[in-house]
PDB file of C-alpha atoms in Angstrom:
ATOM      1  CA  UNK A   1     254.879 101.797   5.201  1.00 50.00           C
ATOM      2  CA  UNK A   2     254.076  98.079   4.874  1.00 69.00           C
ATOM      3  CA  UNK A   3     250.424  97.180   4.620  1.00 86.00           C
ATOM      4  CA  UNK A   4     249.097  95.444   7.720  1.00 89.00           C
ATOM      5  CA  UNK A   5     246.041  93.323   8.462  1.00 91.00           C
ATOM      6  CA  UNK A   6     244.009  92.505  11.531  1.00 92.00           C
ATOM      7  CA  UNK A   7     243.638  88.815  12.342  1.00 93.00           C
ATOM      8  CA  UNK A   8     240.129  88.841  10.882  1.00 93.00           C
ATOM      9  CA  UNK A   9     241.309  90.445   7.659  1.00 93.00           C
ATOM     10  CA  UNK A  10     244.289  88.103   7.477  1.00 93.00           C
ATOM     11  CA  UNK A  11     242.077  85.060   7.998  1.00 94.00           C
ATOM     12  CA  UNK A  12     239.675  86.181   5.266  1.00 93.00           C
ATOM     13  CA  UNK A  13     242.511  87.003   2.889  1.00 91.00           C
ATOM     14  CA  UNK A  14     244.348  83.691   3.343  1.00 92.00           C
ATOM     15  CA  UNK A  15     241.364  81.398   3.896  1.00 92.00           C
ATOM     16  CA  UNK A  16     242.863  80.145   7.172  1.00 94.00           C
ATOM     17  CA  UNK A  17     240.465  80.206  10.175  1.00 94.00           C
ATOM     18  CA  UNK A  18     241.239  82.539  13.066  1.00 94.00           C
ATOM     19  CA  UNK A  19     241.421  79.565  15.447  1.00 95.00           C
ATOM     20  CA  UNK A  20     244.096  77.968  13.260  1.00 95.00           C
ATOM     21  CA  UNK A  21     246.095  81.195  13.152  1.00 95.00           C
ATOM     22  CA  UNK A  22     245.972  81.298  16.952  1.00 95.00           C
ATOM     23  CA  UNK A  23     247.218  77.710  17.094  1.00 95.00           C
ATOM     24  CA  UNK A  24     250.091  78.387  14.694  1.00 95.00           C
ATOM     25  CA  UNK A  25     251.073  81.334  16.888  1.00 94.00           C
ATOM     26  CA  UNK A  26     250.999  79.145  20.030  1.00 94.00           C
ATOM     27  CA  UNK A  27     253.369  76.715  18.303  1.00 94.00           C
ATOM     28  CA  UNK A  28     255.680  79.525  17.277  1.00 93.00           C
ATOM     29  CA  UNK A  29     255.122  78.964  13.567  1.00 93.00           C
ATOM     30  CA  UNK A  30     253.667  82.446  13.034  1.00 94.00           C
ATOM     31  CA  UNK A  31     254.753  85.503  14.990  1.00 92.00           C
ATOM     32  CA  UNK A  32     252.450  88.456  14.246  1.00 93.00           C
ATOM     33  CA  UNK A  33     253.304  91.883  15.612  1.00 92.00           C
ATOM     34  CA  UNK A  34     251.413  92.986  18.714  1.00 90.00           C
ATOM     35  CA  UNK A  35     250.062  96.526  19.004  1.00 88.00           C
ATOM     36  CA  UNK A  36     250.071  98.411  22.313  1.00 84.00           C
ATOM     37  CA  UNK A  37     246.453  97.384  22.857  1.00 87.00           C
ATOM     38  CA  UNK A  38     247.438  93.715  22.377  1.00 85.00           C
ATOM     39  CA  UNK A  39     245.812  93.258  18.988  1.00 89.00           C
ATOM     40  CA  UNK A  40     247.651  91.160  16.455  1.00 91.00           C
ATOM     41  CA  UNK A  41     248.887  92.744  13.241  1.00 93.00           C
ATOM     42  CA  UNK A  42     249.892  90.634  10.246  1.00 94.00           C
ATOM     43  CA  UNK A  43     252.209  91.737   7.463  1.00 92.00           C
ATOM     44  CA  UNK A  44     253.170  90.438   4.033  1.00 90.00           C
ATOM     45  CA  UNK A  45     256.075  88.579   5.675  1.00 90.00           C
ATOM     46  CA  UNK A  46     253.565  86.660   7.792  1.00 92.00           C
ATOM     47  CA  UNK A  47     251.666  85.724   4.642  1.00 91.00           C
ATOM     48  CA  UNK A  48     254.875  84.322   3.149  1.00 89.00           C
ATOM     49  CA  UNK A  49     255.516  82.269   6.305  1.00 90.00           C
ATOM     50  CA  UNK A  50     251.929  81.027   6.275  1.00 92.00           C
ATOM     51  CA  UNK A  51     252.318  79.923   2.665  1.00 89.00           C
ATOM     52  CA  UNK A  52     255.437  77.968   3.680  1.00 88.00           C
ATOM     53  CA  UNK A  53     253.440  76.226   6.420  1.00 92.00           C
ATOM     54  CA  UNK A  54     250.577  75.387   4.062  1.00 91.00           C
ATOM     55  CA  UNK A  55     252.985  74.120   1.400  1.00 87.00           C
ATOM     56  CA  UNK A  56     254.887  71.892   3.832  1.00 87.00           C
ATOM     57  CA  UNK A  57     251.618  70.556   5.260  1.00 89.00           C
ATOM     58  CA  UNK A  58     250.548  69.599   1.738  1.00 86.00           C
ATOM     59  CA  UNK A  59     253.686  67.450   1.572  1.00 84.00           C
ATOM     60  CA  UNK A  60     252.556  65.585   4.666  1.00 85.00           C
ATOM     61  CA  UNK A  61     254.914  67.119   7.221  1.00 87.00           C
ATOM     62  CA  UNK A  62     253.656  67.407  10.791  1.00 90.00           C
ATOM     63  CA  UNK A  63     253.512  70.829  12.451  1.00 93.00           C
ATOM     64  CA  UNK A  64     256.479  69.930  14.663  1.00 91.00           C
ATOM     65  CA  UNK A  65     258.516  69.006  11.568  1.00 88.00           C
ATOM     66  CA  UNK A  66     257.424  72.238   9.888  1.00 90.00           C
ATOM     67  CA  UNK A  67     258.653  74.169  12.915  1.00 90.00           C
ATOM     68  CA  UNK A  68     262.105  72.623  12.510  1.00 86.00           C
ATOM     69  CA  UNK A  69     262.161  73.335   8.790  1.00 84.00           C
ATOM     70  CA  UNK A  70     261.213  76.982   9.278  1.00 85.00           C
ATOM     71  CA  UNK A  71     264.228  77.407  11.554  1.00 83.00           C
ATOM     72  CA  UNK A  72     266.638  76.489   8.751  1.00 77.00           C
ATOM     73  CA  UNK A  73     268.483  79.543   7.381  1.00 72.00           C
ATOM     74  CA  UNK A  74     268.199  78.129   3.881  1.00 69.00           C
ATOM     75  CA  UNK A  75     266.732  75.002   2.312  1.00 63.00           C
ATOM     76  CA  UNK A  76     269.717  72.890   1.384  1.00 63.00           C
ATOM     77  CA  UNK A  77     270.606  69.216   1.807  1.00 67.00           C
ATOM     78  CA  UNK A  78     268.785  69.156   5.145  1.00 67.00           C
ATOM     79  CA  UNK A  79     265.509  69.775   3.367  1.00 72.00           C
ATOM     80  CA  UNK A  80     266.323  67.141   0.757  1.00 78.00           C
ATOM     81  CA  UNK A  81     266.870  64.547   3.468  1.00 77.00           C
ATOM     82  CA  UNK A  82     263.631  65.467   5.220  1.00 77.00           C
ATOM     83  CA  UNK A  83     261.778  65.303   1.909  1.00 82.00           C
ATOM     84  CA  UNK A  84     263.218  61.857   1.255  1.00 84.00           C
ATOM     85  CA  UNK A  85     262.095  60.654   4.677  1.00 80.00           C
ATOM     86  CA  UNK A  86     258.680  62.136   4.057  1.00 82.00           C
ATOM     87  CA  UNK A  87     258.552  60.447   0.664  1.00 86.00           C
ATOM     88  CA  UNK A  88     259.240  57.080   2.298  1.00 86.00           C
ATOM     89  CA  UNK A  89     256.572  57.690   4.943  1.00 83.00           C
ATOM     90  CA  UNK A  90     254.002  58.628   2.309  1.00 86.00           C
ATOM     91  CA  UNK A  91     254.859  55.535   0.261  1.00 88.00           C
ATOM     92  CA  UNK A  92     254.180  53.366   3.325  1.00 86.00           C
ATOM     93  CA  UNK A  93     250.858  55.147   3.863  1.00 86.00           C
ATOM     94  CA  UNK A  94     250.010  54.648   0.191  1.00 88.00           C
ATOM     95  CA  UNK A  95     250.569  50.907   0.489  1.00 86.00           C
ATOM     96  CA  UNK A  96     248.339  50.763   3.564  1.00 85.00           C
ATOM     97  CA  UNK A  97     245.638  52.814   1.852  1.00 87.00           C
ATOM     98  CA  UNK A  98     245.793  50.458  -1.144  1.00 86.00           C
ATOM     99  CA  UNK A  99     245.438  47.469   1.173  1.00 83.00           C
ATOM    100  CA  UNK A 100     242.464  49.081   2.912  1.00 84.00           C
ATOM    101  CA  UNK A 101     240.819  49.840  -0.424  1.00 84.00           C
ATOM    102  CA  UNK A 102     241.327  46.230  -1.523  1.00 85.00           C
ATOM    103  CA  UNK A 103     239.783  44.995   1.722  1.00 83.00           C
ATOM    104  CA  UNK A 104     236.794  47.324   1.359  1.00 86.00           C
ATOM    105  CA  UNK A 105     236.323  46.144  -2.204  1.00 84.00           C
ATOM    106  CA  UNK A 106     236.363  42.511  -1.112  1.00 85.00           C
ATOM    107  CA  UNK A 107     233.801  43.171   1.614  1.00 84.00           C
ATOM    108  CA  UNK A 108     231.536  45.033  -0.825  1.00 85.00           C
ATOM    109  CA  UNK A 109     231.690  42.098  -3.239  1.00 82.00           C
ATOM    110  CA  UNK A 110     230.889  39.595  -0.464  1.00 83.00           C
ATOM    111  CA  UNK A 111     227.903  41.560   0.861  1.00 81.00           C
ATOM    112  CA  UNK A 112     226.559  42.183  -2.638  1.00 81.00           C
ATOM    113  CA  UNK A 113     226.916  38.497  -3.460  1.00 81.00           C
ATOM    114  CA  UNK A 114     225.414  37.226  -0.202  1.00 80.00           C
ATOM    115  CA  UNK A 115     222.801  39.899   0.467  1.00 77.00           C
ATOM    116  CA  UNK A 116     223.607  39.832   4.170  1.00 76.00           C
ATOM    117  CA  UNK A 117     226.201  38.429   6.560  1.00 74.00           C
ATOM    118  CA  UNK A 118     225.955  37.237  10.147  1.00 78.00           C
ATOM    119  CA  UNK A 119     227.987  39.428  12.522  1.00 77.00           C
ATOM    120  CA  UNK A 120     230.434  36.698  13.659  1.00 77.00           C
ATOM    121  CA  UNK A 121     231.204  35.752  10.057  1.00 80.00           C
ATOM    122  CA  UNK A 122     231.535  39.358   8.892  1.00 81.00           C
ATOM    123  CA  UNK A 123     234.012  40.388  11.567  1.00 81.00           C
ATOM    124  CA  UNK A 124     235.908  37.118  11.329  1.00 81.00           C
ATOM    125  CA  UNK A 125     236.434  37.760   7.615  1.00 84.00           C
ATOM    126  CA  UNK A 126     237.608  41.316   8.263  1.00 84.00           C
ATOM    127  CA  UNK A 127     240.041  40.344  11.018  1.00 82.00           C
ATOM    128  CA  UNK A 128     241.533  37.537   8.963  1.00 82.00           C
ATOM    129  CA  UNK A 129     241.872  39.741   5.881  1.00 84.00           C
ATOM    130  CA  UNK A 130     243.777  42.365   7.866  1.00 84.00           C
ATOM    131  CA  UNK A 131     246.246  39.717   9.050  1.00 83.00           C
ATOM    132  CA  UNK A 132     246.920  38.086   5.694  1.00 86.00           C
ATOM    133  CA  UNK A 133     250.446  39.511   5.438  1.00 87.00           C
ATOM    134  CA  UNK A 134     251.404  37.918   8.766  1.00 88.00           C
ATOM    135  CA  UNK A 135     249.617  34.694   7.828  1.00 86.00           C
ATOM    136  CA  UNK A 136     251.536  34.536   4.561  1.00 88.00           C
ATOM    137  CA  UNK A 137     254.818  35.171   6.374  1.00 90.00           C
ATOM    138  CA  UNK A 138     254.089  32.340   8.816  1.00 88.00           C
ATOM    139  CA  UNK A 139     253.318  29.882   6.025  1.00 87.00           C
ATOM    140  CA  UNK A 140     256.407  30.925   4.022  1.00 91.00           C
ATOM    141  CA  UNK A 141     258.720  30.684   7.051  1.00 91.00           C
ATOM    142  CA  UNK A 142     257.371  27.465   8.555  1.00 88.00           C
ATOM    143  CA  UNK A 143     255.930  25.469   5.643  1.00 87.00           C
ATOM    144  CA  UNK A 144     257.136  26.580   2.214  1.00 89.00           C
ATOM    145  CA  UNK A 145     257.262  29.577  -0.102  1.00 92.00           C
ATOM    146  CA  UNK A 146     255.379  27.564  -2.726  1.00 90.00           C
ATOM    147  CA  UNK A 147     252.490  26.989  -0.334  1.00 86.00           C
ATOM    148  CA  UNK A 148     252.497  30.675   0.630  1.00 88.00           C
ATOM    149  CA  UNK A 149     252.422  31.751  -3.003  1.00 89.00           C
ATOM    150  CA  UNK A 150     249.612  29.414  -4.004  1.00 84.00           C
ATOM    151  CA  UNK A 151     247.485  30.327  -0.995  1.00 82.00           C
ATOM    152  CA  UNK A 152     248.019  34.078  -0.931  1.00 85.00           C
ATOM    153  CA  UNK A 153     249.325  35.400  -4.263  1.00 85.00           C
ATOM    154  CA  UNK A 154     246.122  35.154  -6.272  1.00 80.00           C
ATOM    155  CA  UNK A 155     244.427  37.288  -8.881  1.00 83.00           C
ATOM    156  CA  UNK A 156     241.613  39.663  -7.897  1.00 81.00           C
ATOM    157  CA  UNK A 157     239.071  37.374  -9.529  1.00 83.00           C
ATOM    158  CA  UNK A 158     240.439  34.317  -7.713  1.00 81.00           C
ATOM    159  CA  UNK A 159     240.307  36.208  -4.394  1.00 82.00           C
ATOM    160  CA  UNK A 160     236.695  37.216  -5.040  1.00 82.00           C
ATOM    161  CA  UNK A 161     235.749  33.609  -5.783  1.00 80.00           C
ATOM    162  CA  UNK A 162     237.643  32.333  -2.743  1.00 79.00           C
ATOM    163  CA  UNK A 163     235.942  34.825  -0.415  1.00 82.00           C
ATOM    164  CA  UNK A 164     232.521  33.724  -1.678  1.00 82.00           C
ATOM    165  CA  UNK A 165     233.430  30.081  -1.133  1.00 80.00           C
ATOM    166  CA  UNK A 166     234.721  30.854   2.347  1.00 81.00           C
ATOM    167  CA  UNK A 167     231.311  32.220   3.244  1.00 85.00           C
ATOM    168  CA  UNK A 168     229.607  29.207   1.725  1.00 86.00           C
ATOM    169  CA  UNK A 169     231.800  26.715   3.589  1.00 86.00           C
ATOM    170  CA  UNK A 170     231.289  28.569   6.879  1.00 87.00           C
ATOM    171  CA  UNK A 171     227.537  28.487   6.438  1.00 88.00           C
ATOM    172  CA  UNK A 172     227.621  24.791   5.494  1.00 91.00           C
ATOM    173  CA  UNK A 173     229.502  23.997   8.698  1.00 90.00           C
ATOM    174  CA  UNK A 174     227.097  26.033  10.811  1.00 90.00           C
ATOM    175  CA  UNK A 175     224.108  24.319   9.192  1.00 91.00           C
ATOM    176  CA  UNK A 176     225.505  20.788   9.255  1.00 94.00           C
ATOM    177  CA  UNK A 177     226.831  21.098  12.826  1.00 93.00           C
ATOM    178  CA  UNK A 178     223.282  20.570  14.043  1.00 93.00           C
ATOM    179  CA  UNK A 179     223.433  17.010  12.774  1.00 94.00           C
ATOM    180  CA  UNK A 180     225.865  14.055  12.665  1.00 95.00           C
ATOM    181  CA  UNK A 181     229.458  14.693  11.650  1.00 92.00           C
ATOM    182  CA  UNK A 182     229.627  11.519   9.545  1.00 92.00           C
ATOM    183  CA  UNK A 183     226.604  12.109   7.299  1.00 93.00           C
ATOM    184  CA  UNK A 184     226.916  11.800   3.541  1.00 93.00           C
ATOM    185  CA  UNK A 185     226.483  15.553   3.073  1.00 94.00           C
ATOM    186  CA  UNK A 186     229.128  16.265   5.698  1.00 93.00           C
ATOM    187  CA  UNK A 187     231.539  13.950   3.898  1.00 91.00           C
ATOM    188  CA  UNK A 188     230.831  15.714   0.617  1.00 92.00           C
ATOM    189  CA  UNK A 189     231.476  19.175   2.063  1.00 90.00           C
ATOM    190  CA  UNK A 190     234.628  18.111   3.899  1.00 88.00           C
ATOM    191  CA  UNK A 191     235.873  15.986   1.005  1.00 87.00           C
ATOM    192  CA  UNK A 192     235.558  18.788  -1.531  1.00 85.00           C
ATOM    193  CA  UNK A 193     237.478  21.067   0.794  1.00 81.00           C
ATOM    194  CA  UNK A 194     240.212  18.511   1.503  1.00 78.00           C
ATOM    195  CA  UNK A 195     240.730  17.616  -2.153  1.00 78.00           C
ATOM    196  CA  UNK A 196     240.994  21.260  -3.142  1.00 76.00           C
ATOM    197  CA  UNK A 197     243.230  22.391  -0.284  1.00 74.00           C
ATOM    198  CA  UNK A 198     245.728  19.555  -0.666  1.00 76.00           C
ATOM    199  CA  UNK A 199     246.563  20.729  -4.200  1.00 76.00           C
ATOM    200  CA  UNK A 200     248.161  23.827  -2.662  1.00 76.00           C
ATOM    201  CA  UNK A 201     250.566  21.975  -0.351  1.00 80.00           C
ATOM    202  CA  UNK A 202     253.926  20.681  -1.575  1.00 83.00           C
ATOM    203  CA  UNK A 203     256.241  18.026  -0.155  1.00 83.00           C
ATOM    204  CA  UNK A 204     258.450  20.616   1.545  1.00 89.00           C
ATOM    205  CA  UNK A 205     255.449  21.910   3.473  1.00 83.00           C
ATOM    206  CA  UNK A 206     254.576  18.381   4.568  1.00 78.00           C
ATOM    207  CA  UNK A 207     258.135  17.752   5.788  1.00 83.00           C
ATOM    208  CA  UNK A 208     258.311  21.074   7.627  1.00 85.00           C
ATOM    209  CA  UNK A 209     254.945  20.499   9.221  1.00 78.00           C
ATOM    210  CA  UNK A 210     256.313  17.443  11.024  1.00 76.00           C
ATOM    211  CA  UNK A 211     258.948  19.653  12.682  1.00 83.00           C
ATOM    212  CA  UNK A 212     256.579  22.288  14.119  1.00 81.00           C
ATOM    213  CA  UNK A 213     256.394  22.640  17.904  1.00 82.00           C
ATOM    214  CA  UNK A 214     253.568  23.793  20.174  1.00 80.00           C
ATOM    215  CA  UNK A 215     254.878  27.346  20.217  1.00 84.00           C
ATOM    216  CA  UNK A 216     254.396  27.611  16.477  1.00 81.00           C
ATOM    217  CA  UNK A 217     250.906  26.098  16.703  1.00 74.00           C
ATOM    218  CA  UNK A 218     250.062  28.708  19.328  1.00 78.00           C
ATOM    219  CA  UNK A 219     251.347  31.468  17.053  1.00 79.00           C
ATOM    220  CA  UNK A 220     249.238  30.074  14.246  1.00 75.00           C
ATOM    221  CA  UNK A 221     246.122  30.156  16.420  1.00 74.00           C
ATOM    222  CA  UNK A 222     246.823  33.806  17.250  1.00 77.00           C
ATOM    223  CA  UNK A 223     247.024  34.753  13.597  1.00 80.00           C
ATOM    224  CA  UNK A 224     243.622  33.446  12.598  1.00 77.00           C
ATOM    225  CA  UNK A 225     240.071  33.493  13.816  1.00 75.00           C
ATOM    226  CA  UNK A 226     237.443  30.876  13.085  1.00 78.00           C
ATOM    227  CA  UNK A 227     233.871  32.133  12.627  1.00 82.00           C
ATOM    228  CA  UNK A 228     232.521  29.168  14.582  1.00 85.00           C
ATOM    229  CA  UNK A 229     231.263  28.763  18.118  1.00 86.00           C
ATOM    230  CA  UNK A 230     232.371  25.952  20.410  1.00 88.00           C
ATOM    231  CA  UNK A 231     229.726  23.484  19.188  1.00 91.00           C
ATOM    232  CA  UNK A 232     230.452  24.190  15.513  1.00 90.00           C
ATOM    233  CA  UNK A 233     234.204  23.882  16.053  1.00 86.00           C
ATOM    234  CA  UNK A 234     233.778  20.544  17.798  1.00 89.00           C
ATOM    235  CA  UNK A 235     231.587  19.296  14.963  1.00 91.00           C
ATOM    236  CA  UNK A 236     234.137  20.390  12.340  1.00 89.00           C
ATOM    237  CA  UNK A 237     236.944  18.612  14.200  1.00 86.00           C
ATOM    238  CA  UNK A 238     234.899  15.405  14.287  1.00 89.00           C
ATOM    239  CA  UNK A 239     233.891  15.697  10.645  1.00 90.00           C
ATOM    240  CA  UNK A 240     237.506  16.186   9.577  1.00 85.00           C
ATOM    241  CA  UNK A 241     238.716  13.312  11.775  1.00 84.00           C
ATOM    242  CA  UNK A 242     236.018  11.023  10.344  1.00 87.00           C
ATOM    243  CA  UNK A 243     236.934  11.895   6.784  1.00 85.00           C
ATOM    244  CA  UNK A 244     240.691  11.456   7.332  1.00 82.00           C
ATOM    245  CA  UNK A 245     240.173   8.127   9.074  1.00 82.00           C
ATOM    246  CA  UNK A 246     237.781   6.781   6.469  1.00 82.00           C
ATOM    247  CA  UNK A 247     239.992   7.691   3.541  1.00 76.00           C
ATOM    248  CA  UNK A 248     243.341   6.962   5.224  1.00 66.00           C
ATOM    249  CA  UNK A 249     244.545  10.584   5.036  1.00 60.00           C
ATOM    250  CA  UNK A 250     245.446  11.178   8.671  1.00 55.00           C
ATOM    251  CA  UNK A 251     248.888  12.747   8.191  1.00 55.00           C
ATOM    252  CA  UNK A 252     248.012  14.739   5.078  1.00 52.00           C
ATOM    253  CA  UNK A 253     244.694  15.742   6.529  1.00 52.00           C
ATOM    254  CA  UNK A 254     246.229  17.029   9.743  1.00 55.00           C
ATOM    255  CA  UNK A 255     248.656  19.151   7.744  1.00 53.00           C
ATOM    256  CA  UNK A 256     245.890  20.484   5.538  1.00 52.00           C
ATOM    257  CA  UNK A 257     243.880  21.587   8.575  1.00 53.00           C
ATOM    258  CA  UNK A 258     246.847  23.484  10.032  1.00 50.00           C
ATOM    259  CA  UNK A 259     247.538  25.239   6.745  1.00 46.00           C
ATOM    260  CA  UNK A 260     243.850  26.005   6.296  1.00 46.00           C
ATOM    261  CA  UNK A 261     243.753  27.588   9.728  1.00 46.00           C
ATOM    262  CA  UNK A 262     246.629  29.809   8.643  1.00 41.00           C
ATOM    263  CA  UNK A 263     244.479  31.272   5.924  1.00 39.00           C
ATOM    264  CA  UNK A 264     240.721  31.289   6.065  1.00 36.00           C
ATOM    265  CA  UNK A 265     240.368  31.863   2.339  1.00 35.00           C
ATOM    266  CA  UNK A 266     241.378  28.248   1.681  1.00 42.00           C
ATOM    267  CA  UNK A 267     238.302  27.035   3.566  1.00 41.00           C
ATOM    268  CA  UNK A 268     236.289  26.369   0.444  1.00 33.00           C
ATOM    269  CA  UNK A 269     233.735  24.029  -1.036  1.00 29.00           C
ATOM    270  CA  UNK A 270     234.788  24.620  -4.619  1.00 33.00           C
ATOM    271  CA  UNK A 271     232.857  22.442  -6.998  1.00 29.00           C
TER     272      UNK A 271
END
């Protein structure tokens, strides 16, 4: 006679909670024998089925997928195909996990470097970081691949430096926005930014910029978020306009601003 186990014994033996065993039974994954008094009785065959469920779960299959797999008379090419699909899904998850880890690492470095961050700036950085893939795609499709590569495909050390400079530029704008937009210090901050950013824009990007329509500008605005309030944004617009006018850089300057808005990490006061 086969050895049998009560649900409590089976749970203790397998390490699977009673509540989970109930749930697997509800889904039809496990089918213990019922005694006349209604009590569940588990056999060695149930332990084998449970091990299949646990094994398939470890591969990342959902319970509904496991249910379909358990119905197969034998594991042949059908299982191979499902495993391949699962492999692809896990690879996508791995990429996303890597991206999340990179983002967390960048935020840790920023906070450690700055000591503290204002809420608007912190969440603006996070939201822009999470949209960098779409920002890069926009720049590559509408300006140039060269510009996309130079703005986005940077080393870890370069990214760390750029993030720190982004914070510094943002704070400079917030501080200076309380005063005139044409002061000497404002010119210095804006000028350093302009001179640096323009080195990342090629002639193809300049030509393509002239062809952009309002729909693309709207899309660009949706992809990025400035950490500035209305007053600070107005000040920055005036400061940029003053600088471009004074140094006869209107066309190039306008392009630089649009590209900068497509990627907040290029807002820098590198010196």
